[in-house]
Short mmCIF file of C-alpha atoms in Angstrom, two decimals:
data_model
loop_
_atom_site.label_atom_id
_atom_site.label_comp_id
_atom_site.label_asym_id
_atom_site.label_seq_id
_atom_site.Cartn_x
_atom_site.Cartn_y
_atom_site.Cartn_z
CA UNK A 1 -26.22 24.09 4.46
CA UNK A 2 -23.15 22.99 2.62
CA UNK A 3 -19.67 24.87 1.86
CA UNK A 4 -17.15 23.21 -0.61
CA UNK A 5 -13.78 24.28 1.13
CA UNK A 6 -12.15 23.75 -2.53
CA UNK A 7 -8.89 25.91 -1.89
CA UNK A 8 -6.15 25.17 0.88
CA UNK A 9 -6.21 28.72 1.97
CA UNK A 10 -10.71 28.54 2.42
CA UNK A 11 -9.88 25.29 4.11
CA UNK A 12 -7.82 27.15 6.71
CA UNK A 13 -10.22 30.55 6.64
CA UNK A 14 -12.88 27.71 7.19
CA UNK A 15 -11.47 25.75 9.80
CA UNK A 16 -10.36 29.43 11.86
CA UNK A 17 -14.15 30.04 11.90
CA UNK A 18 -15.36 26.80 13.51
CA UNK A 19 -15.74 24.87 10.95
CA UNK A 20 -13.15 21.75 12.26
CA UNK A 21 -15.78 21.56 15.15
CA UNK A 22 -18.30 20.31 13.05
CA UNK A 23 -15.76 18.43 10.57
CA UNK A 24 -15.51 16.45 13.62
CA UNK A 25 -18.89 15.86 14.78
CA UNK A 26 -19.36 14.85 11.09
CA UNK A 27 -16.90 11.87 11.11
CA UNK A 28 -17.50 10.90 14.44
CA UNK A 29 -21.29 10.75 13.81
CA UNK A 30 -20.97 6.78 12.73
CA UNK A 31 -18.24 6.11 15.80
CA UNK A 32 -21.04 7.69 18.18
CA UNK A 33 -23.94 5.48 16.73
CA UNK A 34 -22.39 2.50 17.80
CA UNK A 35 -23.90 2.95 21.57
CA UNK A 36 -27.42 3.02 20.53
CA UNK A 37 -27.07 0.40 17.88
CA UNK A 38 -25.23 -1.84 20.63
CA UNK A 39 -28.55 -1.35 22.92
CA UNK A 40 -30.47 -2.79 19.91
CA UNK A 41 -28.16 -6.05 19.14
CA UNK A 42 -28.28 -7.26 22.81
CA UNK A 43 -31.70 -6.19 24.17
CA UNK A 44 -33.33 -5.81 21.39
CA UNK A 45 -32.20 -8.18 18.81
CA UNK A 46 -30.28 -11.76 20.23
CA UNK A 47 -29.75 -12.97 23.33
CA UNK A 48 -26.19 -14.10 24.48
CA UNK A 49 -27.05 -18.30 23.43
CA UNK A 50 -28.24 -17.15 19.57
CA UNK A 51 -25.78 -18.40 16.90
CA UNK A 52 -25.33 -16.45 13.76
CA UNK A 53 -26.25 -18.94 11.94
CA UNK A 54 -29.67 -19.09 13.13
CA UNK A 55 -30.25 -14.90 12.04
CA UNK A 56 -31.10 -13.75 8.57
CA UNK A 57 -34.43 -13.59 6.61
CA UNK A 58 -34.76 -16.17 3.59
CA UNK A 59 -32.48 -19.11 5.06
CA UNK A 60 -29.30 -15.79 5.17
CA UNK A 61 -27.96 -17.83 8.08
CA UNK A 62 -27.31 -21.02 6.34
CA UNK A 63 -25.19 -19.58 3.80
CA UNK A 64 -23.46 -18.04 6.68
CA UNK A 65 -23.05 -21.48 7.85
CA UNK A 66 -21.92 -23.45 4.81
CA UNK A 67 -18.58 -20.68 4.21
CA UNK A 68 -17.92 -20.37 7.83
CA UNK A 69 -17.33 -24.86 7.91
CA UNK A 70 -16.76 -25.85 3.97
CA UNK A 71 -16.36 -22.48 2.10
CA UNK A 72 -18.87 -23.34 -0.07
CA UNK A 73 -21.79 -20.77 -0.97
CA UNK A 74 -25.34 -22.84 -0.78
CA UNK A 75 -28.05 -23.79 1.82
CA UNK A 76 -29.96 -27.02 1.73
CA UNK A 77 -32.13 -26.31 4.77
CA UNK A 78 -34.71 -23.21 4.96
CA UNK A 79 -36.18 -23.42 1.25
CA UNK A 80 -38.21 -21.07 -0.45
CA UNK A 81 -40.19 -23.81 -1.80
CA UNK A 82 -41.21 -27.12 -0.89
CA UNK A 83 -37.66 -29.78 -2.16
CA UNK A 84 -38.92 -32.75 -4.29
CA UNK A 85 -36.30 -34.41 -1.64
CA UNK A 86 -34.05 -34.13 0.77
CA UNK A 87 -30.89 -33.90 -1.22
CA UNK A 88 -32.13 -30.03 -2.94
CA UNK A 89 -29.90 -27.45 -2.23
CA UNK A 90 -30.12 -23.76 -3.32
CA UNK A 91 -27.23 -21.71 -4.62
CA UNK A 92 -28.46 -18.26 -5.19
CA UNK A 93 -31.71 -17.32 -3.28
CA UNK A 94 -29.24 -14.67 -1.51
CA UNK A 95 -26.42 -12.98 -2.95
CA UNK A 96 -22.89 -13.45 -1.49
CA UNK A 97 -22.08 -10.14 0.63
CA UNK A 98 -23.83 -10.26 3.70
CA UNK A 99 -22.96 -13.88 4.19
CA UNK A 100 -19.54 -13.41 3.42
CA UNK A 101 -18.46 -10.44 5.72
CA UNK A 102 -20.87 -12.25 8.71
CA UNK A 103 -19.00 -15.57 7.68
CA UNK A 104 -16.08 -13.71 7.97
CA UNK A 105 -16.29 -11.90 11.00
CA UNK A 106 -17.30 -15.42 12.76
CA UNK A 107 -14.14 -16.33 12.14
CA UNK A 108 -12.81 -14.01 14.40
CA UNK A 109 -14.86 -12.79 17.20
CA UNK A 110 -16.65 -16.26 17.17
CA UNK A 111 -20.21 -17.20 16.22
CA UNK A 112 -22.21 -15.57 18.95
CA UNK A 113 -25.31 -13.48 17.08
CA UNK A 114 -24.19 -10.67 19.37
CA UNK A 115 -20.63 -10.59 18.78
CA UNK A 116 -21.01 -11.04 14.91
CA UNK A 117 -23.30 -8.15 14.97
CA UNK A 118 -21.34 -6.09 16.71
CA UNK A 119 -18.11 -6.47 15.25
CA UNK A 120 -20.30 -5.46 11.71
CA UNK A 121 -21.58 -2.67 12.95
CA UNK A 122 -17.91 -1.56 14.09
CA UNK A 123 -16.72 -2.30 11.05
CA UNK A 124 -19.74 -0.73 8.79
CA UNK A 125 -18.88 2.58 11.71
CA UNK A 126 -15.28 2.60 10.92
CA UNK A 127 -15.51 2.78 7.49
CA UNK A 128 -18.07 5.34 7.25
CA UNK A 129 -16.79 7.79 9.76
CA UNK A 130 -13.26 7.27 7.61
CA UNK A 131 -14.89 8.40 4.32
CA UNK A 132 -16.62 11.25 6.30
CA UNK A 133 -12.90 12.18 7.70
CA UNK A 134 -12.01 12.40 3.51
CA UNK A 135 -14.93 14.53 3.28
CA UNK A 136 -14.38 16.94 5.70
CA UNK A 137 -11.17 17.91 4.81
CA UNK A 138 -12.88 19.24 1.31
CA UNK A 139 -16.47 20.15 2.77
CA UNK A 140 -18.61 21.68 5.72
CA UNK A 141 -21.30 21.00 6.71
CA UNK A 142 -23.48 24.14 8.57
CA UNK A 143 -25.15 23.43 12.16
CA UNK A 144 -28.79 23.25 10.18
CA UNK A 145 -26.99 20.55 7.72
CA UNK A 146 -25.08 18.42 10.39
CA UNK A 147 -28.19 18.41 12.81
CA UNK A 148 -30.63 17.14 9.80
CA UNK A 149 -28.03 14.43 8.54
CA UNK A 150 -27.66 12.71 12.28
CA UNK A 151 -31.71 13.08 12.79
CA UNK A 152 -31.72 10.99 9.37
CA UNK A 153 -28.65 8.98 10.43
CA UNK A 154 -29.57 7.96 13.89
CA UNK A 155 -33.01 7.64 13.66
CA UNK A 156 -34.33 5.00 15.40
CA UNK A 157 -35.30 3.02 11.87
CA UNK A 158 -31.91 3.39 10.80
CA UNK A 159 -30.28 2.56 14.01
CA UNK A 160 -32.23 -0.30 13.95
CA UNK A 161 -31.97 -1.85 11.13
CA UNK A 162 -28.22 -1.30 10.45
CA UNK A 163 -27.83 -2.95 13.67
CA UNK A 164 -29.54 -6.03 12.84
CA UNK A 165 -28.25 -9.39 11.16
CA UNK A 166 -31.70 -10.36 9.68
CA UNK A 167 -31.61 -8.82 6.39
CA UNK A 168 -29.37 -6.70 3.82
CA UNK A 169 -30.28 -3.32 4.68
CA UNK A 170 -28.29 -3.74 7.88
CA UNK A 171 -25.40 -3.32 5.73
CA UNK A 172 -26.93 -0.84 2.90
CA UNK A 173 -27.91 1.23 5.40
CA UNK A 174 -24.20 2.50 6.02
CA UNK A 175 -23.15 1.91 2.19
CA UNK A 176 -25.60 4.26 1.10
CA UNK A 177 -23.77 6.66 3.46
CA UNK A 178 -20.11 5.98 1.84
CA UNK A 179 -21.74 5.96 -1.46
CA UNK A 180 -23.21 9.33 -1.16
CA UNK A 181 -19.78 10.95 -0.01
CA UNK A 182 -17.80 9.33 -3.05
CA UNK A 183 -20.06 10.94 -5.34
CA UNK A 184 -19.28 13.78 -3.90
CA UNK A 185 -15.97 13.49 -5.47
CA UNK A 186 -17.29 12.46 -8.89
CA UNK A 187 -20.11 14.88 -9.37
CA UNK A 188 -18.37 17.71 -8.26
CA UNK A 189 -15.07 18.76 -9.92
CA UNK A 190 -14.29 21.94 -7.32
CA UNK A 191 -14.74 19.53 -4.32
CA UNK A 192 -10.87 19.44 -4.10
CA UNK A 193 -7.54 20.05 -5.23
CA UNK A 194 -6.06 16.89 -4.74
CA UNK A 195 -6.41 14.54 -8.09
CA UNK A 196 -4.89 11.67 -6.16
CA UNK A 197 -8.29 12.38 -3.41
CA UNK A 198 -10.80 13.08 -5.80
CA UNK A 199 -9.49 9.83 -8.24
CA UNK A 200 -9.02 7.58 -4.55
CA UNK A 201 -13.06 8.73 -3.55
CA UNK A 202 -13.94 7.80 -7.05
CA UNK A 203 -12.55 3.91 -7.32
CA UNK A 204 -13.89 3.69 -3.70
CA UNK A 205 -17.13 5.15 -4.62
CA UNK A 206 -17.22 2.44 -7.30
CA UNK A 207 -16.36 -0.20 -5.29
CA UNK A 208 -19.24 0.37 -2.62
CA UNK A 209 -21.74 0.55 -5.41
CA UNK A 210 -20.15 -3.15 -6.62
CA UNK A 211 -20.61 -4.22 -2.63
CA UNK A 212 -23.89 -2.97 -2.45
CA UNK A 213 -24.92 -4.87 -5.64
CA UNK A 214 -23.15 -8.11 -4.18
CA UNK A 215 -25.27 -7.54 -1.50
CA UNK A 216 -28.60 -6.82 -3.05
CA UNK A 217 -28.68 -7.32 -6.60
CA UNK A 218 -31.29 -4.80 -6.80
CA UNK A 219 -28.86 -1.70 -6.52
CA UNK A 220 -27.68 -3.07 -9.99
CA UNK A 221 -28.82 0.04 -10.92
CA UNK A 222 -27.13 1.85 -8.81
CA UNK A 223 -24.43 0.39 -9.98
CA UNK A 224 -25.02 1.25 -13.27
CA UNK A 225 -25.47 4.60 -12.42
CA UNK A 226 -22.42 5.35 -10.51
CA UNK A 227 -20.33 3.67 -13.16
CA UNK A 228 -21.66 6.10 -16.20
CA UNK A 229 -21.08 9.15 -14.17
CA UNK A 230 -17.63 8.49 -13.58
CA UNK A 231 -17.30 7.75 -16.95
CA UNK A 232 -18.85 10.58 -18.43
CA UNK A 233 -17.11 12.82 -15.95
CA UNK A 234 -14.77 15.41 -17.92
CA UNK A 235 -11.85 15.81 -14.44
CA UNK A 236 -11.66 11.86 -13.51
CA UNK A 237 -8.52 10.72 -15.47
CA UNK A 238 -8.16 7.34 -17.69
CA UNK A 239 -6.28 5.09 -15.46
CA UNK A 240 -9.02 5.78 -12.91
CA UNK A 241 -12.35 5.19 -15.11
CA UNK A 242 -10.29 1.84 -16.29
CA UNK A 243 -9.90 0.98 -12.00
CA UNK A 244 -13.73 1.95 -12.04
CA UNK A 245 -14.68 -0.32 -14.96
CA UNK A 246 -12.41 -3.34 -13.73
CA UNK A 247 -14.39 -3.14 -10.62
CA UNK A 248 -17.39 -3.07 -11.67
CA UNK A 249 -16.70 -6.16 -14.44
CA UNK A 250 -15.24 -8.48 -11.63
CA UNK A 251 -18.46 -7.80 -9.40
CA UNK A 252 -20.99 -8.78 -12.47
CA UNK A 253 -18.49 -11.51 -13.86
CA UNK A 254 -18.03 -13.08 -10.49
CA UNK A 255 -21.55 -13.47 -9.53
CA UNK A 256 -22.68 -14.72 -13.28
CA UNK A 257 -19.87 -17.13 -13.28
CA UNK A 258 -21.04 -18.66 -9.80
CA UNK A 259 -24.86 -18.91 -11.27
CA UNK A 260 -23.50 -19.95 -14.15
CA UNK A 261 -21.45 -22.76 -12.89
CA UNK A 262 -24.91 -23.93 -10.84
CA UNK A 263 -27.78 -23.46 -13.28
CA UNK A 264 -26.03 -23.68 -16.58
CA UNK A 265 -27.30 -20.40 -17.93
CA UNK A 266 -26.15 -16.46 -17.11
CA UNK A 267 -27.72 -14.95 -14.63
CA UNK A 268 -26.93 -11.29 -12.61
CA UNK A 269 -29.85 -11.09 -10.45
CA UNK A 270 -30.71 -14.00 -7.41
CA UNK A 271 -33.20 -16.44 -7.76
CA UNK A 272 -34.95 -14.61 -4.54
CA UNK A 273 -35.68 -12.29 -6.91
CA UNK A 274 -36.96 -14.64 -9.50
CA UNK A 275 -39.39 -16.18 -7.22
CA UNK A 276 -40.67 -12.88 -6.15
CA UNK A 277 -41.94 -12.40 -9.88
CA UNK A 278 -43.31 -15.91 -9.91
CA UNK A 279 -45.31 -14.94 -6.85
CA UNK A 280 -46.50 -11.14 -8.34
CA UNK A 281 -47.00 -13.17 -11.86
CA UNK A 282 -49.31 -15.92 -11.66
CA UNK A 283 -52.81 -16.87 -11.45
CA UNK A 284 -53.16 -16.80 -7.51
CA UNK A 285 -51.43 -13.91 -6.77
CA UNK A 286 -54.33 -12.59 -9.35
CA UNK A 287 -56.68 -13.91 -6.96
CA UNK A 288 -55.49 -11.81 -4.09
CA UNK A 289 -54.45 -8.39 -5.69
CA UNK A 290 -56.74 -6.78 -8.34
CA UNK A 291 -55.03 -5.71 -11.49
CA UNK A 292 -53.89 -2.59 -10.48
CA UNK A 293 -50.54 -0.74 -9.77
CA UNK A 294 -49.18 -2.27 -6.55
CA UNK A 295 -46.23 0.05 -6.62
CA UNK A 296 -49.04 2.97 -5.10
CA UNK A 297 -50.61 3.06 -1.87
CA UNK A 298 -53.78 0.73 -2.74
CA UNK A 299 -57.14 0.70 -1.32
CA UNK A 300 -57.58 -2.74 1.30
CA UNK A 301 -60.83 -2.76 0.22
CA UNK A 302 -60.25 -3.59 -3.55
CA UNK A 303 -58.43 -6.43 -2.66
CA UNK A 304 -59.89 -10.07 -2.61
CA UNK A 305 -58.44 -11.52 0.93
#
């Protein structure tokens, strides 16, 4: 279902055949999702009097809220827990992408939940369907392959929830789709001739994986991941795996340093996280869930309710 063009003479052969038919159905797959995911955001999702700062699961909104009028990252209103007082503020129960780009984007097309969500989505579109543009010059997809990836892609799970402003996966939805087309670049050493492509996909591929952790900290990992297999990679050249590291450092450093500078002590996870142990770790979540593996479909009936 895939054909590496590799050669500048099989890109031509290639593209003689068909193939720039479906290079362009590829990259214009994110550009065409913005129609259904539109339909979502304003009749499915807000109405036109919903504020931005008013979306987003786990009190998302009022870090919005705090960059967009002080450029400060905290919330003191929609706590996890129950304050001691009034003056208890939290500084990372969410990490800083999301709120960042949606603070952002407020600044421009105004606070409206609708207009926020749609300038993300255009944005999140854009940058995909560029990367798939990259792609396509070096790959092809086959009918079979480009009809499976836009069932996956435009789905109505995905186009939902890459639409929404509730949560993070409306933005790793689309990441995980620029990630996957970097790696291309770094797993593959005949996906092109161009070194200054292949090295440009890899430091972008890189960078994603550094967004997506600033965005969840749970793609740490992934992270991780994308960062050892560039530098283990034999055809990616110094200066590049340097770019890649330098990345990746400033992502973990800048994160630490803000939980550092708030709780005293080095931290590269959020304290979402944290509490979500607390909760699967103590005595009353013992009560509920019997002592086994709750990362396999249980049985209801096991379960003390």
């Amino acid at each position: 279902m895939i054909e590496i063009v590799g050669t500048r003479q099989a890109a031509e052969t290639h593209s003689s055949r068909g193939g720039s038919i479906r290079s362009a159905l590829l990259w214009a797959m994110p550009l065409l999702a913005i129609a259904p995911k539109y339909w979502f955001i304003r009749h499915y999702f807000y109405s036109s009097d919903i504020e931005v700062f008013a979306t987003g699961f786990g009190g998302l909104g009022e870090y919005v809220k705090s960059l967009y009028y002080g450029g400060s990252f905290h919330s003191c209103r929609l706590l996890p827990f129950m304050p001691s007082n009034a003056e208890v503020c939290v500084y990372a129960t969410r990490t800083p992408g999301m709120p960042l780009l949606l603070a952002g984007l407020a600044k421009i097309v105004g606070t409206k939940a609708v207009n926020v969500a749609l300038a993300k989505t255009t944005v999140m579109a854009v940058l995909a369907a560029g990367l798939l543009a990259v792609l396509g010059r070096d790959m092809r997809l086959s009918w079979t392959g480009l009809i499976i990836l836009y069932a996956i892609y435009c789905g109505p799970q995905a186009l939902k929830h890459s639409a929404s402003l509730e949560y993070e996966d409306a933005l790793l939805t689309d990441m995980a789709l620029c990630l996957a087309v970097c790696v291309c670049y770094v797993v593959r050493a005949d996906q092109t001739e161009s070194k200054r492509r292949r090295d440009g996909m890899t430091v972008i591929g890189v960078s994603v994986a550094a967004a997506m952790y600033l965005t969840k900290t749970t793609a740490l990992p992934t992270l991780l991941l994308v960062l050892a297999a560039v530098l283990s990679a034999k055809n990616i050249g110094r200066n590049t795996k340097l770019a890649c590291m330098a990345v990746a450092i400033v992502s973990l450093a800048g994160w630490g340093w803000h939980n550092l500078k708030f709780s005293n002590t080095i931290h590269f996870s959020s304290s979402w996280n944290g509490e979500n142990l607390l909760r699967g770790n103590d005595t009353g979540a013992y009560r509920i869930y019997p002592e086994i593996s709750l990362d396999r479909i249980m049985d209801s009936t096991q379960a003390t309710l």
